PDB file of C-alpha atoms in Angstrom:
ATOM      1  CA  TYR A   1     -21.714  12.719  12.917  1.00  0.00           C
ATOM      2  CA  VAL A   2     -22.601  13.704   9.162  1.00  0.00           C
ATOM      3  CA  ASP A   3     -23.316  17.595   8.963  1.00  0.00           C
ATOM      4  CA  GLN A   4     -26.150  17.177   6.468  1.00  0.00           C
ATOM      5  CA  ILE A   5     -27.723  14.016   8.095  1.00  0.00           C
ATOM      6  CA  PRO A   6     -29.543  14.800  11.261  1.00  0.00           C
ATOM      7  CA  GLY A   7     -29.244  12.245  13.865  1.00  0.00           C
ATOM      8  CA  SER A   8     -26.133  10.380  12.558  1.00  0.00           C
ATOM      9  CA  SER A   9     -22.995   9.341  13.957  1.00  0.00           C
ATOM     10  CA  VAL A  10     -20.093   7.077  12.911  1.00  0.00           C
ATOM     11  CA  ASN A  11     -18.252   4.399  14.370  1.00  0.00           C
ATOM     12  CA  SER A  12     -14.650   3.057  14.398  1.00  0.00           C
ATOM     13  CA  SER A  13     -13.320  -0.193  14.572  1.00  0.00           C
ATOM     14  CA  ASP A  14     -11.213  -1.460  17.587  1.00  0.00           C
ATOM     15  CA  SER A  15      -8.292  -3.120  16.967  1.00  0.00           C
ATOM     16  CA  VAL A  16      -5.188  -4.873  18.487  1.00  0.00           C
ATOM     17  CA  VAL A  17      -1.675  -3.773  17.161  1.00  0.00           C
ATOM     18  CA  PRO A  18       2.096  -3.779  18.329  1.00  0.00           C
ATOM     19  CA  GLU A  19       2.822  -0.356  19.529  1.00  0.00           C
ATOM     20  CA  LEU A  20       6.893   1.018  20.285  1.00  0.00           C
ATOM     21  CA  ASP A  21       7.332   3.632  22.889  1.00  0.00           C
ATOM     22  CA  ILE A  22      10.903   5.497  22.933  1.00  0.00           C
ATOM     23  CA  SER A  23      11.514   7.222  26.022  1.00  0.00           C
ATOM     24  CA  TYR A  24      14.160   9.793  27.335  1.00  0.00           C
ATOM     25  CA  PHE A  25      15.162  10.387  30.933  1.00  0.00           C
ATOM     26  CA  PHE A  26      16.074  14.079  31.458  1.00  0.00           C
ATOM     27  CA  ASN A  27      16.651  13.062  35.391  1.00  0.00           C
ATOM     28  CA  GLU A  28      15.369  10.158  37.120  1.00  0.00           C
ATOM     29  CA  ASN A  29      11.818  11.612  37.508  1.00  0.00           C
ATOM     30  CA  ILE A  30      11.213  13.654  34.165  1.00  0.00           C
ATOM     31  CA  ALA A  31      11.078  11.731  30.909  1.00  0.00           C
ATOM     32  CA  ALA A  32       9.833  12.299  27.420  1.00  0.00           C
ATOM     33  CA  GLU A  33       7.971   9.618  25.686  1.00  0.00           C
ATOM     34  CA  LEU A  34       7.187   8.940  21.706  1.00  0.00           C
ATOM     35  CA  ILE A  35       4.524   6.568  21.000  1.00  0.00           C
ATOM     36  CA  LEU A  36       4.417   4.707  17.602  1.00  0.00           C
ATOM     37  CA  GLY A  37       1.991   2.223  16.271  1.00  0.00           C
ATOM     38  CA  THR A  38      -0.195   2.081  13.336  1.00  0.00           C
ATOM     39  CA  THR A  39      -3.536   0.342  12.546  1.00  0.00           C
ATOM     40  CA  ARG A  40      -6.419  -0.030   9.881  1.00  0.00           C
ATOM     41  CA  SER A  41      -9.934   1.183  11.001  1.00  0.00           C
ATOM     42  CA  THR A  42     -13.202   0.375   9.339  1.00  0.00           C
ATOM     43  CA  ILE A  43     -15.810   3.401   9.468  1.00  0.00           C
ATOM     44  CA  THR A  44     -19.304   2.525   9.704  1.00  0.00           C
ATOM     45  CA  GLY A  45     -22.468   4.969  10.464  1.00  0.00           C
ATOM     46  CA  GLY A  46     -24.754   4.814  13.233  1.00  0.00           C
ATOM     47  CA  GLY A  47     -27.811   6.544  14.365  1.00  0.00           C
ATOM     48  CA  THR A  48     -30.172   7.459  11.494  1.00  0.00           C
ATOM     49  CA  ILE A  49     -27.389   6.108   9.315  1.00  0.00           C
ATOM     50  CA  ASP A  50     -26.817   3.006  11.388  1.00  0.00           C
ATOM     51  CA  GLY A  51     -25.264  -0.099   9.135  1.00  0.00           C
ATOM     52  CA  LEU A  52     -23.765   2.080   6.514  1.00  0.00           C
ATOM     53  CA  ASP A  53     -20.704   0.782   5.093  1.00  0.00           C
ATOM     54  CA  VAL A  54     -18.378   4.022   4.874  1.00  0.00           C
ATOM     55  CA  GLY A  55     -14.975   2.553   4.624  1.00  0.00           C
ATOM     56  CA  LYS A  56     -11.558   1.542   5.804  1.00  0.00           C
ATOM     57  CA  VAL A  57      -8.536   4.085   7.038  1.00  0.00           C
ATOM     58  CA  TRP A  58      -5.081   3.756   8.026  1.00  0.00           C
ATOM     59  CA  VAL A  59      -4.208   5.278  11.329  1.00  0.00           C
ATOM     60  CA  LEU A  60      -0.875   6.242  12.244  1.00  0.00           C
ATOM     61  CA  PRO A  61      -1.430   8.461  15.793  1.00  0.00           C
ATOM     62  CA  PRO A  62       2.206   9.346  16.572  1.00  0.00           C
ATOM     63  CA  THR A  63       2.090  11.021  20.309  1.00  0.00           C
ATOM     64  CA  LEU A  64       4.496  12.784  22.783  1.00  0.00           C
ATOM     65  CA  THR A  65       4.113  12.820  26.232  1.00  0.00           C
ATOM     66  CA  LEU A  66       5.776  14.586  29.014  1.00  0.00           C
ATOM     67  CA  GLN A  67       6.055  12.074  32.068  1.00  0.00           C
ATOM     68  CA  TYR A  68       6.767  12.216  35.746  1.00  0.00           C
ATOM     69  CA  HIS A  69       8.002   9.257  37.214  1.00  0.00           C
ATOM     70  CA  PHE A  70       7.397   8.153  40.808  1.00  0.00           C
ATOM     71  CA  THR A  71      10.872   7.244  42.854  1.00  0.00           C
ATOM     72  CA  ASN A  72      11.519   5.658  46.104  1.00  0.00           C
ATOM     73  CA  LEU A  73       9.182   2.755  45.499  1.00  0.00           C
ATOM     74  CA  GLY A  74      12.032   0.182  44.722  1.00  0.00           C
ATOM     75  CA  ALA A  75      11.282  -1.816  41.429  1.00  0.00           C
ATOM     76  CA  PHE A  76       7.667  -0.221  40.967  1.00  0.00           C
ATOM     77  CA  LYS A  77       7.908   2.448  39.213  1.00  0.00           C
ATOM     78  CA  PRO A  78       4.400   4.368  38.308  1.00  0.00           C
ATOM     79  CA  TYR A  79       4.326   7.593  35.849  1.00  0.00           C
ATOM     80  CA  VAL A  80       2.005  10.006  34.855  1.00  0.00           C
ATOM     81  CA  GLY A  81       2.163  11.947  31.561  1.00  0.00           C
ATOM     82  CA  ALA A  82       0.796  14.434  29.301  1.00  0.00           C
ATOM     83  CA  GLY A  83       1.198  15.771  25.598  1.00  0.00           C
ATOM     84  CA  ILE A  84       0.235  16.159  22.182  1.00  0.00           C
ATOM     85  CA  ASN A  85      -0.909  14.066  19.401  1.00  0.00           C
ATOM     86  CA  TYR A  86      -0.653  14.153  15.847  1.00  0.00           C
ATOM     87  CA  THR A  87      -2.480  11.738  13.896  1.00  0.00           C
ATOM     88  CA  ILE A  88      -2.230  10.877  10.254  1.00  0.00           C
ATOM     89  CA  PHE A  89      -5.148   9.214   8.120  1.00  0.00           C
ATOM     90  CA  TYR A  90      -3.367   7.439   5.078  1.00  0.00           C
ATOM     91  CA  SER A  91      -4.871   4.865   2.812  1.00  0.00           C
ATOM     92  CA  GLN A  92      -8.503   5.959   2.641  1.00  0.00           C
ATOM     93  CA  ASP A  93     -10.664   3.644   0.658  1.00  0.00           C
ATOM     94  CA  ALA A  94     -14.514   4.628   0.453  1.00  0.00           C
ATOM     95  CA  ALA A  95     -16.876   1.290   0.905  1.00  0.00           C
ATOM     96  CA  GLY A  96     -18.410   2.150  -2.645  1.00  0.00           C
ATOM     97  CA  GLY A  97     -22.320   1.978  -3.416  1.00  0.00           C
ATOM     98  CA  ALA A  98     -23.238   5.221  -1.652  1.00  0.00           C
ATOM     99  CA  ILE A  99     -19.950   6.166  -0.473  1.00  0.00           C
ATOM    100  CA  THR A 100     -17.789   6.761  -3.439  1.00  0.00           C
ATOM    101  CA  ASP A 101     -15.108   8.965  -1.849  1.00  0.00           C
ATOM    102  CA  LEU A 102     -13.577   9.188   1.680  1.00  0.00           C
ATOM    103  CA  LYS A 103     -11.208  11.744   3.292  1.00  0.00           C
ATOM    104  CA  VAL A 104     -10.493  12.058   6.793  1.00  0.00           C
ATOM    105  CA  LYS A 105      -8.333  14.884   7.792  1.00  0.00           C
ATOM    106  CA  ASN A 106      -5.140  14.698   9.768  1.00  0.00           C
ATOM    107  CA  THR A 107      -5.873  16.134  13.044  1.00  0.00           C
ATOM    108  CA  PHE A 108      -3.666  17.516  16.459  1.00  0.00           C
ATOM    109  CA  GLY A 109      -5.433  16.021  19.853  1.00  0.00           C
ATOM    110  CA  ALA A 110      -4.156  16.042  23.281  1.00  0.00           C
ATOM    111  CA  ALA A 111      -2.903  13.040  25.597  1.00  0.00           C
ATOM    112  CA  LEU A 112      -3.073  11.984  28.803  1.00  0.00           C
ATOM    113  CA  GLN A 113      -1.252   8.787  30.368  1.00  0.00           C
ATOM    114  CA  VAL A 114      -0.780   6.923  33.545  1.00  0.00           C
ATOM    115  CA  GLY A 115       1.176   3.474  33.838  1.00  0.00           C
ATOM    116  CA  ALA A 116       4.050   1.996  35.798  1.00  0.00           C
ATOM    117  CA  ASP A 117       7.281   0.031  35.112  1.00  0.00           C
ATOM    118  CA  TYR A 118       8.393  -2.956  37.258  1.00  0.00           C
ATOM    119  CA  MET A 119      12.157  -3.519  36.903  1.00  0.00           C
ATOM    120  CA  LEU A 120      13.337  -7.100  37.333  1.00  0.00           C
ATOM    121  CA  ASP A 121      16.999  -5.655  37.161  1.00  0.00           C
ATOM    122  CA  ASP A 122      18.809  -2.923  36.207  1.00  0.00           C
ATOM    123  CA  HIS A 123      18.151  -2.870  32.669  1.00  0.00           C
ATOM    124  CA  TRP A 124      14.941  -5.455  31.927  1.00  0.00           C
ATOM    125  CA  GLY A 125      11.525  -4.715  33.166  1.00  0.00           C
ATOM    126  CA  LEU A 126       7.943  -5.143  32.513  1.00  0.00           C
ATOM    127  CA  ASN A 127       5.392  -2.081  31.752  1.00  0.00           C
ATOM    128  CA  VAL A 128       1.974  -1.273  31.754  1.00  0.00           C
ATOM    129  CA  ASP A 129       0.015   2.038  30.491  1.00  0.00           C
ATOM    130  CA  VAL A 130      -2.924   3.213  29.784  1.00  0.00           C
ATOM    131  CA  LYS A 131      -3.343   6.483  27.363  1.00  0.00           C
ATOM    132  CA  LYS A 132      -6.399   8.644  26.523  1.00  0.00           C
ATOM    133  CA  LEU A 133      -6.137  10.496  23.107  1.00  0.00           C
ATOM    134  CA  PHE A 134      -8.549  13.758  21.987  1.00  0.00           C
ATOM    135  CA  LEU A 135      -8.842  13.141  18.656  1.00  0.00           C
ATOM    136  CA  GLU A 136     -12.186  14.880  16.885  1.00  0.00           C
ATOM    137  CA  PRO A 137     -10.920  14.884  13.220  1.00  0.00           C
ATOM    138  CA  GLU A 138     -12.945  16.474  10.199  1.00  0.00           C
ATOM    139  CA  PHE A 139     -14.242  14.282   7.270  1.00  0.00           C
ATOM    140  CA  GLU A 140     -15.335  14.569   3.828  1.00  0.00           C
ATOM    141  CA  LEU A 141     -17.526  11.924   1.679  1.00  0.00           C
ATOM    142  CA  ASN A 142     -17.952  11.870  -1.622  1.00  0.00           C
ATOM    143  CA  GLY A 143     -15.985  14.880  -2.805  1.00  0.00           C
ATOM    144  CA  GLY A 144     -16.900  17.113   0.032  1.00  0.00           C
ATOM    145  CA  ALA A 145     -20.867  16.711  -0.583  1.00  0.00           C
ATOM    146  CA  LEU A 146     -20.934  15.271   2.931  1.00  0.00           C
ATOM    147  CA  THR A 147     -18.880  16.701   5.786  1.00  0.00           C
ATOM    148  CA  GLY A 148     -18.767  15.835   9.166  1.00  0.00           C
ATOM    149  CA  LYS A 149     -16.356  15.670  12.311  1.00  0.00           C
ATOM    150  CA  ALA A 150     -15.606  11.971  14.222  1.00  0.00           C
ATOM    151  CA  LYS A 151     -15.090  12.170  17.768  1.00  0.00           C
ATOM    152  CA  LEU A 152     -12.733   9.417  18.380  1.00  0.00           C
ATOM    153  CA  ASN A 153     -10.830  10.031  21.505  1.00  0.00           C
ATOM    154  CA  PRO A 154      -9.557   6.443  21.822  1.00  0.00           C
ATOM    155  CA  TRP A 155      -8.172   4.522  24.932  1.00  0.00           C
ATOM    156  CA  LEU A 156      -4.719   2.827  24.090  1.00  0.00           C
ATOM    157  CA  ILE A 157      -3.716   0.099  26.464  1.00  0.00           C
ATOM    158  CA  GLY A 158      -0.550  -1.064  26.939  1.00  0.00           C
ATOM    159  CA  ALA A 159       1.877  -4.148  28.110  1.00  0.00           C
ATOM    160  CA  GLY A 160       5.011  -4.812  27.302  1.00  0.00           C
ATOM    161  CA  VAL A 161       8.599  -5.115  28.138  1.00  0.00           C
ATOM    162  CA  THR A 162      11.212  -2.577  28.964  1.00  0.00           C
ATOM    163  CA  TYR A 163      14.712  -2.224  28.601  1.00  0.00           C
ATOM    164  CA  ARG A 164      16.941   0.684  30.047  1.00  0.00           C
ATOM    165  CA  PHE A 165      20.203   1.840  28.640  1.00  0.00           C
TER     166      PHE A 165
END
């Protein structure tokens, strides 16, 4: 929403991007995972400002989770995780026209995760996971003349290849 415009909302675009997940196992059940990826998002108005082109911003949401991996299920290795996210917004470009300046503030948020590896052998496997981030960054438009908060809370859905050392 935009504080100064009743009934307003803001929307961000969906995207598909590659992601790198790096996990460190403390033992066979407990691991820490760092999730890295970046994407460009288009921001538009909704509600009373429906159709307003606000601008574009690059998003870098590194996320660190602590995971519990269930064992004794053979090659199938499900896990759950929770952690923290710090999202960085960069290369912010206002749309022009009524929106001359765009500043989305970096923010911390919580992360939840559920996933599974299916190991093909001792080193190689397949992975699927779902992460939910809870992000509500504040933003300024036109040098602070308009302010607000964006309730993003994205779902990150992944599939990939696992290699264990």
